[in-house]
XYZ file of C-alpha atoms in Angstrom:
782
model
C 0.747 216.526 5.027
C 0.514 215.607 1.266
C 1.385 211.888 0.502
C 0.718 209.777 -2.444
C -0.363 205.959 -1.917
C 0.548 203.612 -4.759
C -0.871 199.967 -4.113
C -1.837 196.952 -6.617
C -4.115 195.178 -4.229
C -7.248 197.187 -4.714
C -9.127 198.025 -8.344
C -10.356 201.489 -7.326
C -9.367 204.930 -7.022
C -9.572 205.937 -3.546
C -10.347 209.716 -4.345
C -9.327 212.628 -2.406
C -6.683 215.475 -3.556
C -3.844 213.619 -1.720
C -4.576 210.298 -1.879
C -5.094 207.583 -4.657
C -4.124 203.875 -5.399
C -3.177 202.297 -8.734
C -4.022 198.444 -9.283
C -2.702 196.900 -12.306
C -0.576 193.870 -13.304
C 2.978 194.247 -14.394
C 1.707 195.348 -17.814
C 0.886 198.704 -16.313
C 4.474 199.754 -16.619
C 4.050 200.500 -20.528
C 0.812 202.336 -20.199
C 2.152 205.996 -20.409
C -0.838 207.685 -19.092
C -0.698 205.924 -15.639
C 3.063 206.580 -15.566
C 2.703 210.495 -16.133
C -0.118 210.589 -13.751
C 2.068 209.064 -11.128
C 4.934 211.456 -12.133
C 2.824 214.582 -11.898
C 1.269 213.737 -8.363
C 5.024 212.805 -7.147
C 6.216 216.267 -7.807
C 3.563 217.738 -5.574
C 3.600 215.662 -2.454
C 5.891 215.020 0.606
C 5.535 211.436 1.037
C 5.370 208.683 -1.456
C 4.233 205.177 0.194
C 4.577 202.075 -1.795
C 2.063 199.315 -0.758
C 2.238 196.790 -3.452
C 1.843 193.125 -2.500
C 4.163 191.756 0.222
C 5.810 188.920 -1.965
C 8.792 189.222 -4.320
C 6.826 190.262 -7.354
C 5.079 192.996 -5.387
C 8.384 194.352 -4.029
C 9.714 194.306 -7.695
C 6.973 196.513 -8.722
C 7.639 199.167 -5.967
C 11.253 199.068 -6.898
C 10.248 199.522 -10.487
C 8.225 202.518 -9.610
C 11.111 204.000 -7.724
C 13.514 203.350 -10.551
C 11.211 205.214 -13.090
C 10.481 208.105 -10.941
C 14.229 208.526 -10.456
C 14.898 208.167 -14.464
C 12.350 211.060 -14.902
C 13.671 212.944 -12.088
C 10.545 213.126 -10.205
C 12.013 212.232 -6.955
C 13.515 215.235 -5.286
C 15.247 215.435 -2.117
C 12.275 216.532 0.141
C 10.235 213.277 -0.973
C 10.167 210.707 1.668
C 9.663 207.171 0.276
C 7.990 204.647 2.258
C 7.353 200.826 1.681
C 4.336 199.224 3.575
C 2.883 195.906 3.335
C -0.459 194.282 4.622
C -1.999 190.860 4.011
C -5.745 191.876 3.969
C -7.578 194.875 3.043
C -9.190 195.905 6.290
C -8.991 199.270 8.006
C -6.914 198.153 10.990
C -4.524 196.240 8.830
C -3.808 199.289 6.541
C -3.588 201.523 9.828
C -1.147 199.238 11.280
C 0.838 198.975 8.123
C 1.099 202.780 7.604
C 2.413 202.967 11.149
C 5.314 200.548 10.621
C 6.801 201.784 7.136
C 10.252 200.083 6.189
C 12.578 200.113 3.345
C 12.603 198.293 0.264
C 13.777 194.637 0.668
C 16.412 194.232 -1.735
C 16.618 190.529 -1.096
C 13.024 189.863 -2.532
C 13.667 192.231 -5.561
C 16.736 190.086 -6.124
C 14.805 187.116 -5.975
C 12.080 188.260 -8.599
C 15.179 189.384 -10.884
C 16.478 185.952 -10.502
C 13.428 184.107 -11.188
C 12.647 186.272 -14.343
C 16.113 185.684 -15.494
C 16.049 182.015 -15.166
C 12.578 181.712 -16.913
C 14.071 183.990 -19.807
C 17.215 181.882 -20.036
C 15.357 178.447 -20.382
C 12.425 179.587 -22.443
C 14.523 181.566 -24.882
C 17.152 178.898 -25.288
C 14.777 175.674 -25.427
C 12.078 177.379 -28.016
C 14.690 177.812 -30.896
C 15.803 174.463 -30.373
C 12.447 173.147 -30.672
C 11.748 175.127 -33.828
C 14.876 173.415 -35.573
C 14.655 169.826 -34.209
C 10.836 169.727 -34.173
C 9.208 172.001 -36.557
C 5.697 173.286 -35.606
C 6.438 173.080 -31.926
C 6.527 176.481 -30.840
C 7.867 176.796 -27.337
C 8.863 175.183 -23.846
C 8.754 176.830 -20.666
C 10.120 175.909 -17.206
C 6.574 175.725 -15.870
C 4.505 174.584 -18.765
C 6.918 171.803 -19.637
C 6.429 170.283 -16.319
C 2.610 170.391 -16.612
C 2.999 168.703 -20.082
C 5.374 166.263 -18.831
C 2.641 165.236 -16.260
C 0.040 164.861 -18.616
C 2.247 162.838 -20.941
C 3.812 160.557 -18.345
C 0.101 159.553 -17.316
C -0.950 158.792 -20.909
C 2.207 156.608 -20.972
C 1.016 154.760 -17.846
C -2.573 154.357 -19.252
C -0.928 152.861 -22.661
C 1.299 150.527 -20.800
C -1.373 149.374 -17.941
C -2.297 145.634 -18.309
C -5.849 145.168 -16.675
C -6.193 142.179 -14.296
C -9.470 140.215 -13.331
C -10.728 139.843 -10.158
C -13.977 138.817 -8.288
C -15.994 139.804 -5.333
C -18.584 137.843 -3.570
C -21.597 139.497 -1.725
C -24.318 137.737 0.177
C -27.741 138.874 1.326
C -28.172 137.553 4.831
C -31.669 137.407 6.471
C -32.286 136.988 10.374
C -34.095 134.004 11.782
C -37.987 133.954 12.116
C -37.529 134.542 16.011
C -35.562 137.738 15.592
C -37.213 141.173 16.160
C -35.788 142.428 12.841
C -37.225 139.457 10.627
C -39.208 141.817 8.642
C -36.643 144.342 8.013
C -34.364 145.064 5.322
C -31.921 142.392 4.382
C -27.994 142.603 5.244
C -25.697 142.762 2.475
C -22.169 141.697 3.053
C -19.017 141.277 1.191
C -16.444 138.438 1.733
C -13.477 139.673 3.772
C -11.581 136.483 5.258
C -11.257 133.060 3.613
C -9.661 130.270 5.362
C -8.709 132.784 8.386
C -6.743 134.828 5.605
C -7.720 138.458 4.911
C -8.720 138.969 1.361
C -7.127 141.659 -0.901
C -8.346 143.090 -4.191
C -6.923 140.178 -6.331
C -7.117 137.517 -3.978
C -10.167 135.676 -6.162
C -8.823 135.982 -9.565
C -11.147 133.723 -11.483
C -14.822 132.603 -12.058
C -13.812 129.156 -10.912
C -12.306 130.430 -7.588
C -15.501 132.533 -6.954
C -18.111 129.665 -7.857
C -16.213 127.341 -5.489
C -16.484 129.974 -2.619
C -20.357 130.607 -3.777
C -21.237 126.465 -3.195
C -19.450 126.675 0.319
C -21.389 129.971 1.294
C -24.889 128.009 0.146
C -23.922 124.960 2.375
C -22.884 126.967 5.266
C -24.640 128.293 8.443
C -23.946 131.857 9.691
C -23.912 133.960 12.826
C -22.961 137.307 14.017
C -19.350 137.156 15.109
C -18.726 140.744 16.232
C -20.631 144.301 16.089
C -18.375 147.206 16.630
C -19.734 150.681 16.957
C -17.734 153.851 16.139
C -17.485 157.589 15.593
C -16.006 159.626 12.757
C -15.162 163.166 12.907
C -14.943 165.163 9.439
C -13.485 168.528 10.022
C -14.810 171.550 7.864
C -12.847 172.251 4.859
C -10.356 175.086 4.699
C -11.173 178.469 2.864
C -10.495 178.646 -0.637
C -7.337 179.446 -2.318
C -6.898 179.711 -5.952
C -6.133 176.298 -6.645
C -8.602 174.647 -4.585
C -11.256 176.892 -5.999
C -10.338 175.989 -9.325
C -10.645 172.164 -8.328
C -14.142 172.709 -6.668
C -15.447 174.518 -9.472
C -14.202 171.943 -12.012
C -15.771 168.987 -9.991
C -18.934 170.653 -8.860
C -19.817 173.279 -11.565
C -17.879 171.731 -14.680
C -15.912 175.043 -15.064
C -12.516 175.282 -16.851
C -9.801 176.939 -14.854
C -9.915 179.776 -17.274
C -13.737 180.427 -16.816
C -13.395 180.229 -13.041
C -10.834 182.907 -12.933
C -12.694 185.027 -15.417
C -15.715 184.802 -13.109
C -13.816 185.386 -10.083
C -12.351 188.598 -11.555
C -15.882 189.727 -12.215
C -16.865 189.051 -8.591
C -13.642 190.723 -7.266
C -14.054 194.074 -9.401
C -17.731 194.381 -8.138
C -21.097 194.875 -9.338
C -23.577 197.924 -8.931
C -25.898 197.073 -6.204
C -29.271 199.170 -6.232
C -28.035 202.884 -6.609
C -24.862 202.339 -4.526
C -21.278 202.376 -6.468
C -19.777 199.148 -7.856
C -19.063 196.842 -4.831
C -16.599 194.023 -4.783
C -17.996 190.796 -3.603
C -15.115 188.670 -2.952
C -11.588 189.260 -1.817
C -8.507 188.921 -4.065
C -8.966 185.633 -6.276
C -5.207 184.960 -6.724
C -3.602 183.625 -3.701
C -2.138 180.646 -1.767
C -2.665 182.167 1.591
C -5.290 180.226 3.961
C -5.657 183.231 6.502
C -8.726 185.114 7.095
C -8.476 188.429 8.869
C -9.650 188.488 12.702
C -12.443 190.886 11.792
C -13.882 188.856 8.949
C -13.252 185.664 11.198
C -15.296 187.137 13.995
C -18.119 188.435 11.617
C -18.500 184.841 10.053
C -18.336 183.140 13.554
C -20.911 185.558 14.707
C -23.330 185.002 11.621
C -23.098 181.353 11.960
C -24.560 181.571 15.453
C -27.316 183.747 14.326
C -28.212 181.891 11.370
C -27.721 177.947 12.769
C -27.500 178.459 16.399
C -24.554 178.382 18.898
C -23.924 174.743 18.808
C -23.138 174.859 14.901
C -20.240 177.470 15.508
C -16.802 176.082 16.262
C -16.108 176.817 20.015
C -13.069 178.974 18.989
C -12.021 180.900 15.883
C -10.553 178.574 13.475
C -7.195 179.553 12.005
C -5.672 177.927 8.966
C -1.835 177.832 8.160
C 0.163 177.222 5.152
C -0.349 173.770 3.613
C 0.824 174.655 -0.226
C 4.643 174.065 -1.113
C 6.496 177.198 -1.609
C 3.306 179.510 -0.718
C 4.275 183.067 -0.541
C 0.795 183.765 1.422
C 0.916 187.509 0.075
C -2.753 187.601 0.345
C -5.681 186.071 2.527
C -8.002 183.397 1.479
C -10.768 183.735 -0.861
C -13.742 184.933 0.886
C -16.871 187.074 0.518
C -16.356 190.700 1.427
C -19.369 190.847 3.486
C -20.436 187.331 4.720
C -24.073 188.741 5.552
C -24.747 189.073 1.833
C -26.459 185.903 1.024
C -26.197 184.088 -2.317
C -30.150 184.448 -2.635
C -29.917 188.070 -2.275
C -27.935 188.368 -5.595
C -30.587 186.494 -7.603
C -31.228 188.350 -10.801
C -28.229 190.647 -10.118
C -25.500 188.178 -10.864
C -25.645 185.750 -14.152
C -26.199 181.992 -13.363
C -22.479 180.767 -13.605
C -21.210 183.963 -11.683
C -24.066 183.287 -8.759
C -22.977 179.560 -8.734
C -19.277 180.508 -8.309
C -20.375 182.879 -5.314
C -22.434 180.573 -3.631
C -19.774 178.110 -3.568
C -17.290 180.490 -2.046
C -19.839 181.725 0.508
C -20.915 178.279 1.461
C -17.231 177.227 1.961
C -16.334 180.521 3.944
C -19.171 179.806 6.296
C -18.284 176.280 6.655
C -14.743 176.959 7.743
C -15.971 178.472 10.854
C -18.484 175.617 12.026
C -18.366 172.505 13.998
C -17.398 169.355 12.574
C -19.514 166.755 11.199
C -19.801 163.814 13.331
C -20.736 160.311 11.787
C -21.840 157.211 13.901
C -20.518 154.038 12.163
C -21.354 150.326 12.795
C -19.297 147.353 11.555
C -20.720 143.814 11.593
C -18.724 140.877 11.007
C -20.572 137.477 10.030
C -18.972 134.134 10.034
C -19.634 130.581 9.328
C -20.093 128.205 12.092
C -16.618 126.934 11.355
C -14.741 130.262 11.243
C -13.639 129.674 7.615
C -15.807 132.355 5.923
C -16.019 135.860 7.277
C -18.071 138.525 5.630
C -18.387 142.149 6.758
C -21.095 144.862 6.518
C -20.753 148.336 7.176
C -23.134 151.248 7.849
C -23.111 155.006 8.720
C -25.501 157.769 10.095
C -25.010 161.409 10.711
C -24.833 161.950 14.388
C -24.334 165.652 14.318
C -24.356 167.596 10.794
C -21.902 170.353 11.957
C -20.645 172.354 8.884
C -22.941 170.452 6.453
C -25.821 172.444 7.744
C -24.594 175.416 5.491
C -24.883 172.897 2.457
C -28.620 172.320 2.990
C -29.489 176.088 3.810
C -31.897 176.458 0.871
C -33.094 179.785 1.998
C -29.714 181.232 1.594
C -29.489 179.747 -2.027
C -27.254 176.736 -1.329
C -28.312 173.764 -3.284
C -26.704 171.193 -1.426
C -23.755 170.314 -3.439
C -21.293 169.049 -0.934
C -20.943 165.570 0.761
C -24.153 163.636 1.506
C -25.093 160.441 3.612
C -27.185 158.310 1.634
C -30.577 157.565 3.045
C -30.168 153.883 1.998
C -26.757 153.703 4.194
C -28.967 155.263 7.155
C -31.369 152.674 6.869
C -28.895 149.808 6.781
C -27.211 151.497 9.931
C -30.514 151.220 11.910
C -30.695 147.541 11.084
C -27.112 146.674 11.668
C -26.791 148.343 15.047
C -29.620 145.944 16.461
C -27.735 142.870 15.662
C -26.102 141.138 18.746
C -23.365 138.826 18.642
C -24.351 134.892 18.070
C -27.640 136.041 16.211
C -28.418 133.406 13.719
C -28.419 134.439 10.148
C -29.534 132.483 6.804
C -27.779 133.261 3.632
C -30.061 134.423 0.574
C -28.689 135.210 -3.051
C -25.043 135.069 -3.453
C -23.757 137.744 -5.889
C -20.588 137.139 -7.953
C -19.258 140.388 -9.134
C -16.476 140.124 -11.968
C -14.178 143.518 -12.047
C -11.033 144.719 -13.865
C -8.469 146.782 -12.286
C -8.358 150.216 -14.292
C -5.560 152.251 -15.413
C -4.741 155.494 -13.297
C -7.224 158.218 -14.559
C -6.109 160.876 -16.843
C -5.885 164.210 -15.297
C -8.888 166.786 -15.525
C -7.805 170.542 -15.216
C -8.568 170.232 -11.478
C -6.617 167.416 -10.617
C -3.771 168.771 -12.524
C -3.887 172.030 -10.683
C -3.969 169.770 -7.602
C -0.923 167.970 -8.649
C 1.088 171.076 -9.647
C 0.276 172.463 -6.156
C 1.637 169.397 -4.446
C 4.906 169.591 -6.371
C 5.224 173.245 -5.815
C 5.026 174.071 -9.548
C 3.684 177.354 -10.644
C 1.789 180.148 -8.799
C -1.846 180.696 -8.358
C -1.964 183.301 -11.041
C -0.212 180.782 -13.569
C -2.634 177.715 -13.535
C -5.236 179.101 -15.697
C -2.549 180.422 -18.227
C -0.675 176.928 -18.009
C -3.750 175.465 -19.464
C -4.421 177.979 -22.105
C -0.820 177.620 -23.463
C -0.792 174.004 -23.635
C -4.179 174.170 -25.603
C -3.240 176.976 -27.898
C 0.125 175.189 -28.738
C -1.636 172.231 -29.832
C 0.092 170.191 -27.016
C -3.088 168.838 -25.489
C -6.879 168.911 -25.787
C -9.858 168.588 -23.516
C -12.470 166.338 -24.172
C -15.364 165.753 -21.659
C -13.211 167.616 -19.285
C -10.392 165.053 -19.539
C -6.827 166.160 -20.747
C -5.541 164.190 -23.810
C -1.876 164.861 -25.006
C -1.556 165.397 -28.790
C 1.195 163.771 -30.358
C 2.907 167.037 -30.885
C 3.049 167.612 -27.039
C 4.088 164.067 -26.546
C 7.206 164.735 -28.905
C 7.996 167.975 -27.057
C 7.800 166.108 -23.782
C 10.058 163.129 -24.836
C 12.577 165.784 -26.381
C 12.852 167.659 -23.214
C 13.129 164.406 -21.187
C 15.758 163.091 -23.474
C 17.996 166.289 -23.813
C 17.229 168.197 -20.867
C 16.738 165.590 -18.336
C 17.150 168.325 -15.182
C 14.749 170.982 -16.561
C 12.209 167.973 -17.390
C 12.106 166.665 -13.974
C 9.341 167.648 -11.691
C 11.380 168.659 -8.712
C 13.375 171.003 -10.773
C 10.739 173.977 -10.550
C 10.078 173.302 -7.087
C 13.732 173.218 -6.027
C 14.138 176.432 -7.879
C 11.433 178.019 -5.710
C 13.066 176.886 -2.722
C 16.422 178.260 -3.960
C 14.576 181.634 -4.668
C 12.991 181.633 -1.150
C 16.946 181.464 -0.064
C 17.607 184.433 -2.079
C 14.371 186.018 -0.616
C 15.955 185.511 2.804
C 19.351 186.497 2.200
C 20.951 183.229 2.493
C 21.735 182.825 -1.204
C 23.256 185.343 -3.507
C 21.366 185.682 -6.579
C 23.922 186.095 -9.237
C 25.559 182.935 -7.905
C 22.464 180.944 -8.161
C 22.044 182.204 -12.246
C 25.715 181.423 -12.574
C 25.018 177.853 -11.186
C 22.050 177.111 -13.184
C 23.188 178.533 -16.486
C 26.498 176.598 -16.321
C 24.538 173.298 -15.937
C 21.784 174.201 -18.335
C 24.146 175.533 -21.057
C 25.575 172.091 -21.290
C 22.265 170.519 -22.228
C 21.748 173.278 -24.842
C 25.065 172.628 -26.537
C 24.445 168.924 -26.746
C 21.002 169.428 -28.056
C 22.036 171.829 -30.614
C 24.670 169.361 -32.041
C 22.026 166.574 -32.286
C 21.253 165.700 -35.944
C 17.703 165.813 -37.108
C 17.918 162.241 -37.873
C 18.997 161.150 -34.470
C 15.691 163.037 -33.162
C 13.672 161.180 -35.798
C 15.512 157.865 -34.460
C 14.468 158.678 -30.757
C 10.895 159.380 -31.485
C 10.318 156.245 -33.677
C 11.918 154.024 -30.901
C 9.656 155.976 -28.377
C 6.466 155.952 -30.349
C 6.662 153.101 -32.871
C 3.696 151.374 -31.262
C 1.707 154.309 -31.970
C 3.186 155.360 -35.418
C 2.935 152.138 -37.104
C 0.042 150.496 -35.375
C -2.185 151.274 -38.513
C 0.245 149.546 -41.162
C -1.274 146.180 -42.496
C 0.237 143.162 -40.214
C 2.659 145.479 -38.667
C 4.774 145.205 -41.820
C 7.112 148.262 -42.400
C 8.237 147.190 -45.879
C 7.364 150.150 -48.371
C 4.335 148.926 -50.351
C 5.584 150.948 -53.371
C 9.314 149.874 -54.108
C 9.092 146.718 -51.917
C 12.860 147.627 -51.193
C 12.627 150.388 -48.520
C 11.632 150.304 -44.933
C 8.851 152.837 -43.660
C 10.500 155.281 -41.134
C 9.065 158.098 -39.261
C 10.135 161.525 -40.781
C 10.063 165.232 -40.157
C 9.085 167.232 -43.037
C 11.739 169.816 -44.341
C 8.946 172.260 -45.352
C 6.383 173.461 -43.078
C 5.524 171.585 -39.817
C 4.602 168.221 -41.068
C 5.439 164.753 -39.753
C 5.032 161.602 -41.844
C 5.801 157.934 -42.344
C 7.818 157.791 -45.343
C 10.066 155.335 -47.458
C 13.857 155.235 -46.263
C 14.734 155.076 -50.180
C 13.773 158.742 -50.707
C 14.456 160.178 -53.296
C 14.158 157.346 -55.660
C 10.880 156.413 -53.829
C 8.802 159.187 -52.885
C 6.132 156.889 -51.082
C 4.158 158.550 -48.088
C 2.258 156.088 -46.223
C 0.361 158.405 -43.711
C 0.535 161.846 -42.182
C 1.088 161.832 -38.400
C -0.922 165.141 -38.133
C -1.557 167.979 -40.567
C -0.059 171.525 -40.720
C -2.117 173.927 -38.471
C -1.721 176.346 -41.235
C -4.266 174.292 -43.271
C -6.366 173.148 -40.398
C -7.074 175.244 -37.219
C -6.972 172.166 -35.049
C -5.963 168.736 -36.416
C -7.245 166.998 -33.432
C -10.721 167.856 -34.399
C -10.511 166.138 -37.759
C -7.704 163.635 -37.765
C -6.592 162.207 -41.331
C -6.829 158.496 -40.984
C -3.766 156.811 -42.101
C -4.681 154.748 -45.245
C -1.735 152.761 -47.029
C -1.791 152.624 -50.742
C -4.189 149.950 -52.118
C -3.260 147.987 -55.238
C -6.407 147.615 -57.488
C -4.504 145.844 -60.479
C -2.416 146.532 -63.458
C -3.216 148.679 -66.403
C -3.766 146.317 -69.514
C -1.894 148.728 -71.826
C 1.138 149.605 -69.969
C 1.183 146.991 -67.088
C 1.507 149.822 -64.608
C 0.244 149.586 -61.130
C -3.311 151.247 -60.324
C -3.227 152.364 -56.923
C -5.870 153.894 -54.728
C -4.169 156.292 -52.344
C -5.259 158.986 -49.694
C -3.889 162.441 -49.888
C -4.622 165.887 -48.520
C -7.447 166.469 -50.850
C -9.104 163.260 -50.338
C -8.676 160.007 -51.996
C -7.482 159.398 -55.922
C -6.340 156.816 -58.144
C -3.021 156.703 -59.654
C -1.249 155.010 -62.523
C 2.137 153.722 -61.673
C 4.487 154.309 -58.730
C 6.034 157.674 -57.516
C 9.512 157.907 -59.065
C 12.087 160.784 -59.334
C 11.419 163.371 -62.079
C 8.201 161.695 -63.112
C 4.764 162.779 -61.971
C 2.277 159.710 -62.491
C -1.322 160.571 -63.889
C -3.906 160.843 -61.109
C -7.838 161.144 -61.047
C -9.766 162.138 -57.734
C -12.371 159.790 -56.424
C -13.289 162.186 -53.392
C -16.928 162.082 -54.655
C -17.171 158.279 -53.734
C -18.475 157.729 -50.298
C -17.424 153.983 -49.961
C -13.661 153.921 -51.081
C -13.901 150.090 -50.766
C -16.287 149.967 -53.728
C -13.761 151.282 -56.261
C -12.621 148.600 -58.775
C -9.906 148.559 -61.325
C -12.319 149.277 -64.196
C -13.622 152.525 -62.402
C -10.270 153.664 -61.823
C -8.968 153.252 -65.434
C -12.197 154.828 -66.581
C -11.260 157.915 -64.829
C -7.694 157.663 -65.558
C -8.543 158.350 -69.252
C -9.615 161.900 -68.666
C -8.786 164.648 -69.696
C -10.089 163.909 -73.221
C -9.758 166.337 -76.232
C -13.516 166.625 -77.712
C -12.057 168.606 -80.657
C -11.230 172.280 -81.704
C -13.352 175.109 -81.112
C -14.582 176.465 -84.470
C -13.813 180.302 -83.751
C -10.145 179.888 -82.356
C -8.906 176.405 -83.204
C -8.142 175.958 -79.523
C -9.031 172.264 -78.177
C -12.101 171.829 -76.292
C -11.278 169.326 -73.228
C -13.524 167.299 -71.203
C -11.835 167.015 -67.629
C -12.538 165.398 -64.362
C -11.641 166.604 -60.763
C -12.797 166.165 -57.123
C -15.695 168.619 -58.063
C -16.831 166.497 -61.104
C -16.717 166.722 -64.756
C -16.255 169.828 -66.653
C -15.856 171.286 -70.199
C -12.656 173.643 -70.728
C -11.814 175.938 -73.381
C -8.897 178.161 -72.676
C -9.791 180.297 -69.438
C -13.516 179.200 -69.617
C -14.842 176.338 -67.472
C -18.496 174.909 -67.674
C -19.478 172.292 -65.156
C -21.154 169.220 -66.496
C -24.699 168.535 -64.966
C -24.573 165.469 -62.709
C -27.585 163.952 -64.660
C -25.355 164.126 -67.613
C -23.510 160.825 -68.456
C -20.006 162.247 -69.418
C -19.329 159.375 -72.103
C -22.285 160.875 -74.150
C -20.672 164.522 -74.373
C -19.700 165.376 -77.740
C -17.931 168.550 -79.140
C -21.327 170.022 -79.754
C -22.692 169.213 -76.456
C -19.437 170.722 -74.829
C -19.836 173.829 -77.071
C -23.413 174.296 -76.108
C -22.276 174.303 -72.227
C -19.596 176.558 -72.786
C -22.198 179.199 -74.141
C -24.372 178.679 -71.235
C -24.951 180.727 -68.147
C -22.835 178.602 -65.659
C -19.636 179.109 -67.172
C -16.830 180.809 -65.311
C -13.139 181.884 -65.975
C -10.016 180.725 -64.431
C -6.601 182.286 -63.842
C -6.135 186.182 -63.580
C -7.720 188.476 -66.262
C -5.416 190.533 -68.369
C -5.225 194.194 -67.108
C -6.456 196.831 -69.707
C -3.868 199.291 -70.418
C -4.039 202.596 -68.628
C -4.762 205.499 -71.027
C -2.527 207.893 -68.811
C 0.342 205.582 -68.576
C 0.126 204.891 -72.527
C 0.800 208.511 -73.294
C 4.179 208.587 -71.518
C 5.484 205.341 -73.022
């Protein structure tokens, strides 16, 4: 029987005359060569088996293939079309799937169509609004807007946070001379109860309170009140899915999400080992499923016993189940394709970063089938004789290493980058567990430490992925692309692995939350995924779902469309006034040029600029500062932000009594004679070559403003010879010829003769476009 198997979980041709597999993303539909090959093979087979992913996107791929083949008349009546699904690429799983074919699930296809249509409706409706209302803000999508909102909301929390002072009191205790531990380590304890009241973080709020407690401790005698022994069980970590792999590689290897997925793709596609064909080292890396195939789990369990002994292997195979909100679990967890391929065996074959990532995956996969880590703990309460002061010491020691053994397996190439118990803590444990109730202790040094509460930390890529996963926003394949889009749009920057929102991104976020409150809400995307799951299950009709969402969403679009740009400016000014006007002297918003107007936040009518300007425009053209420059001029505004510099009055011109101002523009600092008024361009001179602008005086400015000067007329054509000044320095000009003045020459000493000599030198250049010589052939036909 001749058959054709089409699948998208494998990246290799399976070979043979009758069987091959296609692996691509959705982009493969546009590749004519692959489609032509599929059509030609479909015409020669009796069975067409579609084995794409078991999720709604995979079902849509199978549906699209059938649609295309039907359009090309490549499916005749003799061909039997079957749909098979499997969640793991193992021989037994594929055989079982082939023995249980099914029809296409129209509900899954409809759920895919609904999700795609909703994304198009939201993205293609909001993005054009942004172009008109917030020039330069390029796009806003359902998922990226939620991620941007998280980053911007956290930034607002950080800005609004007010730190509070608090103190902790620690004491070094020593046992009495008669005690067998008299020469052992001192016991450090922290104050936990005061006057029979348990202390919280902010209980001691000042140095005065802390000093008073110190005096009481110094004058008190202490004894052991209680010794409590315990055990803590720490279960092994679950196998990696896409989000947890990205989080761990960010925290342990300092890899970005994009770079992690690039390396994982390389490991998945495979490398050439010795003389063999390319071998995939890990399973599919875009997954939200925690399941590991029974064959692989048994092999891992057996290998743990062989390598570390029976007591380190879990008593039974560990099974892990769905913990991710809205997970589709189309693939098994990320694991090595062969657990017996140690990381150390790939030294010199993989590059350093790829080997680090493989080691992370290998160790995690081994750990998930091992015994739990057991930790022995001890807690000692030390109190004053009167019972008014109670201090607490704790210690711990590893009772049984369990899964931690794999993280100390240097022979396998693991560098022990997982949880560790410090040797100091274990030494403290040994001392504490030998103490007994009523043992006398003497207080030593009392340590008072001042602390301040800290704002919630800004997101890193890893922590943002974790938050998105918790909220059910996005899919495993979208996390890396979300980060890239936000950076490409200049909505956020990454500095020292911390995500900072750009002002452009904050504008987009507040605009969406103001005009599209439902879409900007974090629960919107998660609730939509729940609705799509209902469509997948046949509970909800997909066109009705689209109708419901669009009827609500279109109202937001209509209201936002009717909003005037001035209203948007006012809304942004009210929200971000503390940032926009923070650099103004004395927080005064009175226009320094006309003294009548008020400085306002404005959106440029040309390009994508935002600036602080006078509301008396056009009579006053004052611009105080640019919020951020246009990306057309600077590839990335955040790398070199232009500092706000309000115009500085140097004095008045003695001849005209006009103001002489020092200002900052897009090409650097300059001095200006007179105010900006409608229909008049004041005289300006660049001072960009001056490093210390604070040293610029009125006399220096007036000296520069006298240029350009006419030195005289050229003896040959009677055109003027001019001495000019620019940000590049002084130069002599004659028509289109320009000669720079050497920096060693004082410009005041230059005469007409000196200028003519410079113009005849070697360093001259010509400005403007040279006249085109007439074409002889053209002139013949004039």
